[in-house]
Amino acid sequence: MSSALKPLLLASIGGAIALYVMLRYAREKKEESKLLKQKIKKQSEKKQAEPVAAPKSTKKVVKKKVVNPETSETVYKMWIDPIKKSATFKILDKVMKQRIIIIDGAMGTMVQRRKLEEEDFRGTQFVNHTLDLKGNNDILSVTRPDIISDIHEQYLAAGADIIETNTFSGTSIAQLDYGLQAYDEVFRINKEGAQLAKAACVKFTAQNPDKPRFAAGAIGPTNRTLSVSPSVENPAYRATTFDEVVKAYYEQCEGLVAGGVDMFLVETIFDTLNAKAALFAIDKFFEDKGTKIPVFVSGTIVDKSGRTLSGQTNEAFWISVSHAKPMAVGLNCALGAKDMYEYVKNLAKCCDAYVFCYPNAGLPNAMGGYDDTPAQMAADCTPFAADGLINGIGGCCGTGPEHIKALHDVVAAPHKPRDVPVVENLFRTSGLEPFIYQPDPQDHRKTFINIGERCNIAGSILYKKAIVAGDYDKALAIAKKQVEQGAHMLDVNMDDGLIDAVPAMTRFVNLLVSEPDTAKVPFMIDSSKFFVVEAGLKCSQGKCIVNSISLKEGEEAFIQNARIVKRYGASVVVMAFDEHGQAATEAEKVSMCQRAYKILVEKVGFNPQDIVFDPNILTIGTGMEEHNNYAVDFIRATREIKRVCPGSKISGGVSNIAFSFRGNDEVFVVEAGLKCSQGKCIVNSISLKEGEEAFIQNAEIVKRYGAAVVVMAFDEQGQAATEEQKVSMCQRAYKILVEKVGFNPQDIIFDPNILTIGTGMEEHNNYAVDFINATRRLKTLCPGCKISGGVSNIAFSFRVYQRNPQTEDPLPGMQDSGGVSNIAFSFRGNEPVRRAFHSAFLHHASAAGMDMGIVNAEHCIHDVYEKIDKELLEYVEDVLLNKDPDATERILEFAAKLDPKSSPTNPKRLDGSLPAFRASTREHDKGADYIEKALAVPANLPPVPVYQKYNPEVKQSAAFAAVRRAFHSSFLHHACAAGLDMGIVNADHCIHDVYEKIDKELLMYVEEVLLNRCSNATERMLEFAATLEPKCKPTAVKKIGAGPPPFTASPREDYKGADYDPLAVAANLPPVPVYQKYNPEVKQSAAFALLDKAMKERIVVIDGAMGTMVQRRKLEEEDFR
C-alpha cells in the first residue's frame, strides 16, 4: 500500500479491516474486559458516594457545608460577590416602588433653542482648535457650563427625578469627528458634564429631601455600529471592533464616576452589540473599582416593524442584555408615544426589571422638527401608566421642560407604578428573534433543539473546503440551508490546522449577522480554543451559547473562563471532563457535571438555565466490550444530571453514537512480514525522509531479507508534488541504491506520489500530469526500475460527497464502488443504520431529559422514532442499549443486506429477498424487558442537594462510482503508456473498465480535470456527476430522470484547447546518466576465485547425507555426551 494512503487507513477506524480486528481483539480480551469493568464499577460506586467531591489536586480545596435542620439535606455555603453596591440602589429602588419616576427631556432640543455659534462651542479653551466644534454639544459642559447647568435645573424644576449628563457623545470614538478623541479630553468632557448634573441634583434634593434627584451618566451608542457593515460591497467589514468600543466606553465610565454620577444610562441603542460592549466595559469597570452603581438600559425601535436598526425585536434585545442585570430597561427615541405602545407593552410582559420609556414629541415633520404639544404627548403617554406598563417616563427628541411637567402632572402623579412580574425562569437565547425553550415534559423529543452541524469544520467537508478556499458566500449558503431545513441554532466552528481561526470566525459570524435568514437564530460559538470563542462572541448581538468549557485544566481556569462567558452574556456548554480525563461511565458523568454545576451556581453566579452539560455521547458498536454500555450510561446520566442539577440542560453530538457505522473506503493492506514469509516479498516502503544514512541502513536490511523495495518520493524537505521534485528525489534514491547498496534495478519500485486532483484548489490541478510525466522520465533515467502508486488517490476528492456539491442536497442512491460490498464487515455510507441509531438514541435520551444536540436538522425532523422500521430498530437497539454482547456482529450482518442509501423508515434490501433476513441468533440475550429495566428510574434516589440562591452584592460520504472508476481507467491508460508497472487498484474494475469502453462524454469531463485542461474543470465535472445515476458504470452511464433535454455544463474557463497534450514527450531530453558499478567494500575470500575456476571447468560434486552416515554407526547416549 502507498504510504500516501497510510494516514487514511489510520483514520478509518470504522472501516472493514479495522472493525474486524477490533471484534477479534474484543473476543480475545473478554476476560480482561470483565476485570476492567469490575474496576470501573468500583471506581464509579466510590464516586457516587461523593457525587460532588473535587478530584485530588495539588491545590488545597476547602469544602464548607452546613446541614438544613428541617430536611437534613446538605446545603453548600454560597459565595458572596465582593463587589459592593452603592447607596443609590436602595434609595432608587424605594422611589421606583412608590411612584412612577420622571426622566428629563432632550438636551439637544434645549441647546438648539439657544441658537449658539462656533464661538460658544470653542469658548476660551479651544480658540485655536483646528476643527469646527459647532454641533459638538458635549463640549459645552466645558466651554459653556452655565448653559448646561441652566438646562439641568429647568428639567429638575419641571419635576424630573433623573437628569442625564451632557455626555451622549462622550466617547473617544464619537469625539474623533471633532479631533477631541484624546483620553484627557474625553475624561474632561465626562467628568465636567457629570459634575454639572450632580451639582444640580444636590441643589434640588437639598430643597426637598423627600424627592431625591439622581444624576445619570448618559452613555450613547457612538457613531459606529458593530453589527452592520458601512460597505454594501463587503458585508463582513466593520468600521470598528468590539475591543475598541469596550475601551472607549470604559474611558467614559472613568470620567463619569470621577464627576460623581449616581447611575449609568446606556441609551438610544440601535445596535445591541454596541450595548453589549458598553455593558461589558461597565462590568469590568465595577470589578476594577470594587463598587457598583445602578445601570439603566434603553433601546431604540427605529420604525413600526418593532425592531432595532440592527434588526432585533425588543424581546430579543432584552434577552441579549439581561445578563447585566440592569435595574431598569426601556425604550426611547425614534417613535412617538402612540407608535411605541405595543413595544413597551411587550417589554413590560417579558422583563423582570423596572420598565421605562421616553418617546419623542411625535414623529418628525418635514423640517425635522417635532409637533406634539405637552398636552398631546401627555395624553398619548397616559395609557402606559393607566395600563400598568411603566415605572418611569420621560422625553426624548423635541421635548422640553414643559413636556416633562405635563408628563409629571398627567401621567406619573395620578397612576401607580408597574408591579415587576415574576417571569418564569427558562432557557432563553436570541438572534434577531428570541428563542425560548419550554420543554414538553410528556414528549421531550417533540421540543428537542436542533443545532445545525454543517457550519462546523468537522460536520461538513463542503463547508470546510469553502472556508479553506475563502469562499464565504458558499459557507453562508450552507448556513442558510440549515435554517431553512429546521435548525433552531447554528453551531459555528473553525478548528482546523489549515484555517487561521480568529479571522475566519470573525469574518463568518459578521456575515451570519448581516444575513437576516441566518441572523434570526442564535449561534453556538464552538472551539477548543477559548480565544477563538471570544472572537465569535465579539461579533454577535444576540445571546449565544459557548461550546465549550470544562474542568480539564482545573477549577481556577474553569472559573476564569466561566466569568468571561457570563460577562459576554452567553449560555455555556460544559463538557464532562476534569483533571483526570473524560467521563465515560454514568457515575463519572454525573459526578463531573454536578461538580461543575456547583461551581457555576455558587461561585460564579450563573443562572442554572444557562448551563448546558455535554456528558459525552461516546461511540458504541466498536467491538470492544467496555464500549457497549456507553449509550445506556449517557441516557441514565442525562436523567440524573437533570435531577440533581435543577434547571440545567443536556446537549451532545448525536452523530457520535454510531460513528463506527459511518462506513469507509475499501483498503487492501499488504503487510510484508519479512520474518514470516518464505517467498520474495516487496517492502512498502522506505524513503529519504530521515536522510541518506538511515535510508542506506534500511535498504541494506531489506536487501539482506532478499526483498524488493518500494521507495516513496520523500526527502528531508518533504513530499514530492511537482514533476521535477518527483524525478529529482527518485533519481537520487536510485543512485544510492544502485551504487552504494547494490540493489538490482529490477527490485527498485518507485512511488512518486499519486496526489488528489479535483479538490477545488488550483495548485492541485496538475498533479496527474506531473505524475505521468515523471513516470516516463524515471523509466528512462533509472533503467530497470518500476513505478507504483495508489491509483485510488487520484479521485479521492470524489469519494467524500454525500451531497450535491451545488445544492448541499443528499445524492440519492450513491454508494462506494470500491468492492465494499464484498467485505463482510464494512459498508459505505449506510444511511438507514446510522440514522436509525440517531433516532433511537434521541428517543431514549430525550425521554430522559436531553434538551438539544448538534444534529442534521432535516433528519432530526423526519426520522421519527415511531416510524423507524421495526426489524432495523431491533438490531439498532440491541447495540444502542447493550442488550446482547454479539449485537455489533449481528447488526453488521444485517446492514450488509441493506441498500446503504435507503431511509431508516423504509429500508430496502439489496437483493429484494424474502422472507426478511435474520441474523445469527443472540448469544446472551438479556430478555425482552431489558430495555425497560436498563432505562428505568432507580428507586431510593438520594435527595436533590439544596443549593443556596446566588445573591451577589453587586455525509456520510457517497461515492461518485462512475466518475471515480472513469478517473482510474483514464489515469491508468495514460500512466501505463508512460511506463507505470503496478498499482494498488480494484482488480475487478481494473479488468473491466477498459479505457476504450469508457463513456465518451464522461471521459471528456474526467480528462479535463485529469489533464488540467481548463481552470473550472472540477466544477464542470461536479455539475455533470450530479446528473448521473450513482450506481451506474463508467462504461454504461445512465442519467437521472427520463433523458432530454441534454445536459450542458458551465462554459470552460481558461480553456487550453482540445489539442492540448500535457503528456507529450518533451524534445531534447537530457542523456541517460551513466551509473557507477556497485563495488562492495567487504573483501572476498580466496575461495571465491578457486571455486569460480573449478565450476567453470567441470560439474562440481556435493557430498551426501551426514545423517545417514551417523545412523549407520549405531551410536548410544554416551557417544553424544
PDB file of N, CA, C and O in Angstrom, residues 486-543:
ATOM      1  N   GLY A 486     -34.775  23.602   9.202  1.00  0.00           N
ATOM      2  CA  GLY A 486     -35.343  23.455  10.542  1.00  0.00           C
ATOM      3  C   GLY A 486     -34.383  23.583  11.701  1.00  0.00           C
ATOM      4  O   GLY A 486     -34.766  23.311  12.841  1.00  0.00           O
ATOM      5  N   ALA A 487     -33.139  23.992  11.476  1.00  0.00           N
ATOM      6  CA  ALA A 487     -32.211  24.176  12.589  1.00  0.00           C
ATOM      7  C   ALA A 487     -32.664  25.347  13.456  1.00  0.00           C
ATOM      8  O   ALA A 487     -32.967  26.418  12.942  1.00  0.00           O
ATOM      9  N   HIS A 488     -32.701  25.120  14.759  1.00  0.00           N
ATOM     10  CA  HIS A 488     -33.078  26.187  15.682  1.00  0.00           C
ATOM     11  C   HIS A 488     -31.901  27.098  15.999  1.00  0.00           C
ATOM     12  O   HIS A 488     -32.091  28.257  16.359  1.00  0.00           O
ATOM     13  N   MET A 489     -30.699  26.552  15.918  1.00  0.00           N
ATOM     14  CA  MET A 489     -29.480  27.299  16.176  1.00  0.00           C
ATOM     15  C   MET A 489     -28.422  26.833  15.171  1.00  0.00           C
ATOM     16  O   MET A 489     -28.569  25.784  14.547  1.00  0.00           O
ATOM     17  N   LEU A 490     -27.339  27.594  15.071  1.00  0.00           N
ATOM     18  CA  LEU A 490     -26.235  27.221  14.189  1.00  0.00           C
ATOM     19  C   LEU A 490     -24.964  27.059  15.010  1.00  0.00           C
ATOM     20  O   LEU A 490     -24.578  27.972  15.751  1.00  0.00           O
ATOM     21  N   ASP A 491     -24.344  25.900  14.898  1.00  0.00           N
ATOM     22  CA  ASP A 491     -23.045  25.680  15.505  1.00  0.00           C
ATOM     23  C   ASP A 491     -21.976  26.175  14.531  1.00  0.00           C
ATOM     24  O   ASP A 491     -21.971  25.793  13.358  1.00  0.00           O
ATOM     25  N   VAL A 492     -21.074  27.030  15.007  1.00  0.00           N
ATOM     26  CA  VAL A 492     -20.028  27.602  14.154  1.00  0.00           C
ATOM     27  C   VAL A 492     -18.671  27.223  14.727  1.00  0.00           C
ATOM     28  O   VAL A 492     -18.353  27.571  15.868  1.00  0.00           O
ATOM     29  N   ASN A 493     -17.902  26.493  13.931  1.00  0.00           N
ATOM     30  CA  ASN A 493     -16.601  26.010  14.389  1.00  0.00           C
ATOM     31  C   ASN A 493     -15.580  26.181  13.278  1.00  0.00           C
ATOM     32  O   ASN A 493     -15.865  25.889  12.116  1.00  0.00           O
ATOM     33  N   MET A 494     -14.381  26.641  13.633  1.00  0.00           N
ATOM     34  CA  MET A 494     -13.304  26.868  12.663  1.00  0.00           C
ATOM     35  C   MET A 494     -12.024  26.133  13.048  1.00  0.00           C
ATOM     36  O   MET A 494     -10.948  26.481  12.564  1.00  0.00           O
ATOM     37  N   ASP A 495     -12.106  25.117  13.897  1.00  0.00           N
ATOM     38  CA  ASP A 495     -10.912  24.437  14.383  1.00  0.00           C
ATOM     39  C   ASP A 495     -10.329  23.517  13.325  1.00  0.00           C
ATOM     40  O   ASP A 495     -10.831  22.406  13.082  1.00  0.00           O
ATOM     41  N   ASP A 496      -9.273  23.971  12.682  1.00  0.00           N
ATOM     42  CA  ASP A 496      -8.580  23.154  11.694  1.00  0.00           C
ATOM     43  C   ASP A 496      -7.200  23.753  11.470  1.00  0.00           C
ATOM     44  O   ASP A 496      -7.035  24.978  11.494  1.00  0.00           O
ATOM     45  N   GLY A 497      -6.222  22.886  11.257  1.00  0.00           N
ATOM     46  CA  GLY A 497      -4.851  23.335  11.084  1.00  0.00           C
ATOM     47  C   GLY A 497      -4.640  24.207   9.868  1.00  0.00           C
ATOM     48  O   GLY A 497      -3.689  24.987   9.810  1.00  0.00           O
ATOM     49  N   LEU A 498      -5.529  24.087   8.863  1.00  0.00           N
ATOM     50  CA  LEU A 498      -5.378  24.864   7.641  1.00  0.00           C
ATOM     51  C   LEU A 498      -6.042  26.241   7.728  1.00  0.00           C
ATOM     52  O   LEU A 498      -5.972  27.025   6.789  1.00  0.00           O
ATOM     53  N   ILE A 499      -6.706  26.509   8.849  1.00  0.00           N
ATOM     54  CA  ILE A 499      -7.505  27.728   8.963  1.00  0.00           C
ATOM     55  C   ILE A 499      -6.971  28.605  10.095  1.00  0.00           C
ATOM     56  O   ILE A 499      -6.724  28.119  11.199  1.00  0.00           O
ATOM     57  N   ASP A 500      -6.796  29.887   9.824  1.00  0.00           N
ATOM     58  CA  ASP A 500      -6.489  30.864  10.864  1.00  0.00           C
ATOM     59  C   ASP A 500      -7.815  31.199  11.539  1.00  0.00           C
ATOM     60  O   ASP A 500      -8.621  31.984  11.022  1.00  0.00           O
ATOM     61  N   ALA A 501      -8.058  30.573  12.681  1.00  0.00           N
ATOM     62  CA  ALA A 501      -9.403  30.504  13.243  1.00  0.00           C
ATOM     63  C   ALA A 501      -9.991  31.844  13.645  1.00  0.00           C
ATOM     64  O   ALA A 501     -11.186  32.081  13.451  1.00  0.00           O
ATOM     65  N   VAL A 502      -9.192  32.756  14.225  1.00  0.00           N
ATOM     66  CA  VAL A 502      -9.759  34.020  14.719  1.00  0.00           C
ATOM     67  C   VAL A 502     -10.304  34.886  13.586  1.00  0.00           C
ATOM     68  O   VAL A 502     -11.477  35.290  13.619  1.00  0.00           O
ATOM     69  N   PRO A 503      -9.510  35.192  12.547  1.00  0.00           N
ATOM     70  CA  PRO A 503     -10.098  35.989  11.454  1.00  0.00           C
ATOM     71  C   PRO A 503     -11.205  35.251  10.721  1.00  0.00           C
ATOM     72  O   PRO A 503     -12.162  35.880  10.258  1.00  0.00           O
ATOM     73  N   ALA A 504     -11.099  33.924  10.617  1.00  0.00           N
ATOM     74  CA  ALA A 504     -12.162  33.162   9.949  1.00  0.00           C
ATOM     75  C   ALA A 504     -13.453  33.222  10.745  1.00  0.00           C
ATOM     76  O   ALA A 504     -14.532  33.434  10.181  1.00  0.00           O
ATOM     77  N   MET A 505     -13.360  33.039  12.056  1.00  0.00           N
ATOM     78  CA  MET A 505     -14.542  33.114  12.911  1.00  0.00           C
ATOM     79  C   MET A 505     -15.141  34.517  12.858  1.00  0.00           C
ATOM     80  O   MET A 505     -16.370  34.679  12.718  1.00  0.00           O
ATOM     81  N   THR A 506     -14.305  35.525  12.939  1.00  0.00           N
ATOM     82  CA  THR A 506     -14.780  36.914  12.909  1.00  0.00           C
ATOM     83  C   THR A 506     -15.497  37.221  11.603  1.00  0.00           C
ATOM     84  O   THR A 506     -16.610  37.773  11.599  1.00  0.00           O
ATOM     85  N   ARG A 507     -14.881  36.862  10.500  1.00  0.00           N
ATOM     86  CA  ARG A 507     -15.474  37.165   9.196  1.00  0.00           C
ATOM     87  C   ARG A 507     -16.794  36.429   9.005  1.00  0.00           C
ATOM     88  O   ARG A 507     -17.785  37.022   8.558  1.00  0.00           O
ATOM     89  N   PHE A 508     -16.818  35.155   9.360  1.00  0.00           N
ATOM     90  CA  PHE A 508     -18.019  34.369   9.089  1.00  0.00           C
ATOM     91  C   PHE A 508     -19.182  34.779   9.987  1.00  0.00           C
ATOM     92  O   PHE A 508     -20.321  34.883   9.525  1.00  0.00           O
ATOM     93  N   VAL A 509     -18.921  35.026  11.265  1.00  0.00           N
ATOM     94  CA  VAL A 509     -20.013  35.454  12.155  1.00  0.00           C
ATOM     95  C   VAL A 509     -20.518  36.831  11.736  1.00  0.00           C
ATOM     96  O   VAL A 509     -21.723  37.102  11.779  1.00  0.00           O
ATOM     97  N   ASN A 510     -19.617  37.707  11.297  1.00  0.00           N
ATOM     98  CA  ASN A 510     -20.058  39.000  10.772  1.00  0.00           C
ATOM     99  C   ASN A 510     -20.993  38.824   9.581  1.00  0.00           C
ATOM    100  O   ASN A 510     -21.985  39.549   9.430  1.00  0.00           O
ATOM    101  N   LEU A 511     -20.682  37.844   8.729  1.00  0.00           N
ATOM    102  CA  LEU A 511     -21.555  37.560   7.585  1.00  0.00           C
ATOM    103  C   LEU A 511     -22.887  36.970   8.033  1.00  0.00           C
ATOM    104  O   LEU A 511     -23.947  37.331   7.502  1.00  0.00           O
ATOM    105  N   LEU A 512     -22.848  36.069   8.996  1.00  0.00           N
ATOM    106  CA  LEU A 512     -24.092  35.481   9.512  1.00  0.00           C
ATOM    107  C   LEU A 512     -24.998  36.564  10.101  1.00  0.00           C
ATOM    108  O   LEU A 512     -26.222  36.547   9.917  1.00  0.00           O
ATOM    109  N   VAL A 513     -24.397  37.502  10.816  1.00  0.00           N
ATOM    110  CA  VAL A 513     -25.158  38.588  11.433  1.00  0.00           C
ATOM    111  C   VAL A 513     -25.761  39.504  10.366  1.00  0.00           C
ATOM    112  O   VAL A 513     -26.839  40.068  10.554  1.00  0.00           O
ATOM    113  N   SER A 514     -25.080  39.633   9.240  1.00  0.00           N
ATOM    114  CA  SER A 514     -25.538  40.533   8.176  1.00  0.00           C
ATOM    115  C   SER A 514     -26.613  39.921   7.288  1.00  0.00           C
ATOM    116  O   SER A 514     -27.246  40.636   6.511  1.00  0.00           O
ATOM    117  N   GLU A 515     -26.814  38.615   7.384  1.00  0.00           N
ATOM    118  CA  GLU A 515     -27.803  37.920   6.563  1.00  0.00           C
ATOM    119  C   GLU A 515     -29.038  37.611   7.419  1.00  0.00           C
ATOM    120  O   GLU A 515     -28.976  36.787   8.321  1.00  0.00           O
ATOM    121  N   PRO A 516     -30.175  38.279   7.157  1.00  0.00           N
ATOM    122  CA  PRO A 516     -31.359  38.100   8.011  1.00  0.00           C
ATOM    123  C   PRO A 516     -31.806  36.654   8.181  1.00  0.00           C
ATOM    124  O   PRO A 516     -32.273  36.270   9.256  1.00  0.00           O
ATOM    125  N   ASP A 517     -31.650  35.827   7.137  1.00  0.00           N
ATOM    126  CA  ASP A 517     -32.112  34.441   7.219  1.00  0.00           C
ATOM    127  C   ASP A 517     -31.317  33.624   8.227  1.00  0.00           C
ATOM    128  O   ASP A 517     -31.831  32.652   8.785  1.00  0.00           O
ATOM    129  N   THR A 518     -30.062  33.976   8.437  1.00  0.00           N
ATOM    130  CA  THR A 518     -29.250  33.266   9.430  1.00  0.00           C
ATOM    131  C   THR A 518     -29.188  34.024  10.751  1.00  0.00           C
ATOM    132  O   THR A 518     -29.107  33.414  11.818  1.00  0.00           O
ATOM    133  N   ALA A 519     -29.231  35.351  10.681  1.00  0.00           N
ATOM    134  CA  ALA A 519     -29.101  36.164  11.895  1.00  0.00           C
ATOM    135  C   ALA A 519     -30.279  35.980  12.840  1.00  0.00           C
ATOM    136  O   ALA A 519     -30.167  36.271  14.028  1.00  0.00           O
ATOM    137  N   LYS A 520     -31.400  35.485  12.332  1.00  0.00           N
ATOM    138  CA  LYS A 520     -32.585  35.378  13.184  1.00  0.00           C
ATOM    139  C   LYS A 520     -32.444  34.295  14.252  1.00  0.00           C
ATOM    140  O   LYS A 520     -33.141  34.330  15.264  1.00  0.00           O
ATOM    141  N   VAL A 521     -31.548  33.319  14.045  1.00  0.00           N
ATOM    142  CA  VAL A 521     -31.394  32.239  15.023  1.00  0.00           C
ATOM    143  C   VAL A 521     -30.160  32.495  15.887  1.00  0.00           C
ATOM    144  O   VAL A 521     -29.232  33.184  15.477  1.00  0.00           O
ATOM    145  N   PRO A 522     -30.124  31.914  17.087  1.00  0.00           N
ATOM    146  CA  PRO A 522     -28.933  32.058  17.940  1.00  0.00           C
ATOM    147  C   PRO A 522     -27.756  31.254  17.376  1.00  0.00           C
ATOM    148  O   PRO A 522     -27.939  30.296  16.635  1.00  0.00           O
ATOM    149  N   PHE A 523     -26.554  31.649  17.781  1.00  0.00           N
ATOM    150  CA  PHE A 523     -25.340  30.967  17.359  1.00  0.00           C
ATOM    151  C   PHE A 523     -24.709  30.233  18.535  1.00  0.00           C
ATOM    152  O   PHE A 523     -24.659  30.751  19.646  1.00  0.00           O
ATOM    153  N   MET A 524     -24.219  29.037  18.243  1.00  0.00           N
ATOM    154  CA  MET A 524     -23.376  28.317  19.200  1.00  0.00           C
ATOM    155  C   MET A 524     -21.937  28.510  18.732  1.00  0.00           C
ATOM    156  O   MET A 524     -21.544  27.997  17.687  1.00  0.00           O
ATOM    157  N   ILE A 525     -21.171  29.270  19.485  1.00  0.00           N
ATOM    158  CA  ILE A 525     -19.779  29.555  19.124  1.00  0.00           C
ATOM    159  C   ILE A 525     -18.916  28.420  19.669  1.00  0.00           C
ATOM    160  O   ILE A 525     -18.781  28.251  20.877  1.00  0.00           O
ATOM    161  N   ASP A 526     -18.329  27.666  18.756  1.00  0.00           N
ATOM    162  CA  ASP A 526     -17.742  26.367  19.085  1.00  0.00           C
ATOM    163  C   ASP A 526     -16.250  26.359  18.772  1.00  0.00           C
ATOM    164  O   ASP A 526     -15.850  26.572  17.630  1.00  0.00           O
ATOM    165  N   SER A 527     -15.432  26.133  19.790  1.00  0.00           N
ATOM    166  CA  SER A 527     -13.998  25.976  19.566  1.00  0.00           C
ATOM    167  C   SER A 527     -13.352  25.388  20.805  1.00  0.00           C
ATOM    168  O   SER A 527     -13.813  25.602  21.929  1.00  0.00           O
ATOM    169  N   SER A 528     -12.280  24.642  20.572  1.00  0.00           N
ATOM    170  CA  SER A 528     -11.497  24.126  21.691  1.00  0.00           C
ATOM    171  C   SER A 528     -10.542  25.193  22.218  1.00  0.00           C
ATOM    172  O   SER A 528      -9.917  25.006  23.262  1.00  0.00           O
ATOM    173  N   LYS A 529     -10.422  26.292  21.487  1.00  0.00           N
ATOM    174  CA  LYS A 529      -9.541  27.391  21.897  1.00  0.00           C
ATOM    175  C   LYS A 529     -10.414  28.555  22.383  1.00  0.00           C
ATOM    176  O   LYS A 529     -11.209  29.103  21.622  1.00  0.00           O
ATOM    177  N   PHE A 530     -10.218  28.953  23.630  1.00  0.00           N
ATOM    178  CA  PHE A 530     -11.121  29.941  24.217  1.00  0.00           C
ATOM    179  C   PHE A 530     -11.002  31.301  23.535  1.00  0.00           C
ATOM    180  O   PHE A 530     -11.989  32.036  23.420  1.00  0.00           O
ATOM    181  N   PHE A 531      -9.810  31.655  23.054  1.00  0.00           N
ATOM    182  CA  PHE A 531      -9.669  32.953  22.394  1.00  0.00           C
ATOM    183  C   PHE A 531     -10.430  32.987  21.071  1.00  0.00           C
ATOM    184  O   PHE A 531     -10.855  34.047  20.623  1.00  0.00           O
ATOM    185  N   VAL A 532     -10.631  31.818  20.454  1.00  0.00           N
ATOM    186  CA  VAL A 532     -11.446  31.750  19.235  1.00  0.00           C
ATOM    187  C   VAL A 532     -12.923  31.929  19.599  1.00  0.00           C
ATOM    188  O   VAL A 532     -13.674  32.596  18.886  1.00  0.00           O
ATOM    189  N   VAL A 533     -13.328  31.341  20.714  1.00  0.00           N
ATOM    190  CA  VAL A 533     -14.698  31.524  21.207  1.00  0.00           C
ATOM    191  C   VAL A 533     -14.967  33.012  21.429  1.00  0.00           C
ATOM    192  O   VAL A 533     -16.006  33.546  21.007  1.00  0.00           O
ATOM    193  N   GLU A 534     -14.031  33.703  22.067  1.00  0.00           N
ATOM    194  CA  GLU A 534     -14.209  35.133  22.310  1.00  0.00           C
ATOM    195  C   GLU A 534     -14.340  35.912  21.006  1.00  0.00           C
ATOM    196  O   GLU A 534     -15.130  36.859  20.913  1.00  0.00           O
ATOM    197  N   ALA A 535     -13.578  35.521  19.997  1.00  0.00           N
ATOM    198  CA  ALA A 535     -13.668  36.212  18.699  1.00  0.00           C
ATOM    199  C   ALA A 535     -15.078  36.126  18.139  1.00  0.00           C
ATOM    200  O   ALA A 535     -15.598  37.093  17.570  1.00  0.00           O
ATOM    201  N   GLY A 536     -15.723  34.979  18.290  1.00  0.00           N
ATOM    202  CA  GLY A 536     -17.100  34.832  17.823  1.00  0.00           C
ATOM    203  C   GLY A 536     -18.087  35.628  18.648  1.00  0.00           C
ATOM    204  O   GLY A 536     -19.011  36.256  18.104  1.00  0.00           O
ATOM    205  N   LEU A 537     -17.907  35.635  19.962  1.00  0.00           N
ATOM    206  CA  LEU A 537     -18.821  36.367  20.842  1.00  0.00           C
ATOM    207  C   LEU A 537     -18.775  37.869  20.575  1.00  0.00           C
ATOM    208  O   LEU A 537     -19.780  38.563  20.747  1.00  0.00           O
ATOM    209  N   LYS A 538     -17.632  38.362  20.161  1.00  0.00           N
ATOM    210  CA  LYS A 538     -17.467  39.798  19.915  1.00  0.00           C
ATOM    211  C   LYS A 538     -18.178  40.264  18.645  1.00  0.00           C
ATOM    212  O   LYS A 538     -18.196  41.461  18.365  1.00  0.00           O
ATOM    213  N   CYS A 539     -18.739  39.328  17.897  1.00  0.00           N
ATOM    214  CA  CYS A 539     -19.398  39.683  16.634  1.00  0.00           C
ATOM    215  C   CYS A 539     -20.909  39.515  16.666  1.00  0.00           C
ATOM    216  O   CYS A 539     -21.588  39.929  15.724  1.00  0.00           O
ATOM    217  N   SER A 540     -21.454  38.911  17.695  1.00  0.00           N
ATOM    218  CA  SER A 540     -22.884  38.579  17.708  1.00  0.00           C
ATOM    219  C   SER A 540     -23.650  39.432  18.701  1.00  0.00           C
ATOM    220  O   SER A 540     -23.325  39.468  19.890  1.00  0.00           O
ATOM    221  N   GLN A 541     -24.699  40.102  18.216  1.00  0.00           N
ATOM    222  CA  GLN A 541     -25.519  40.926  19.107  1.00  0.00           C
ATOM    223  C   GLN A 541     -26.491  40.080  19.921  1.00  0.00           C
ATOM    224  O   GLN A 541     -26.961  40.514  20.966  1.00  0.00           O
ATOM    225  N   GLY A 542     -26.793  38.876  19.458  1.00  0.00           N
ATOM    226  CA  GLY A 542     -27.709  38.009  20.182  1.00  0.00           C
ATOM    227  C   GLY A 542     -27.046  37.331  21.364  1.00  0.00           C
ATOM    228  O   GLY A 542     -25.853  37.465  21.608  1.00  0.00           O
ATOM    229  N   LYS A 543     -27.840  36.590  22.094  1.00  0.00           N
ATOM    230  CA  LYS A 543     -27.314  35.793  23.206  1.00  0.00           C
ATOM    231  C   LYS A 543     -26.867  34.456  22.655  1.00  0.00           C
ATOM    232  O   LYS A 543     -27.677  33.661  22.177  1.00  0.00           O
TER     233      LYS A 543
END
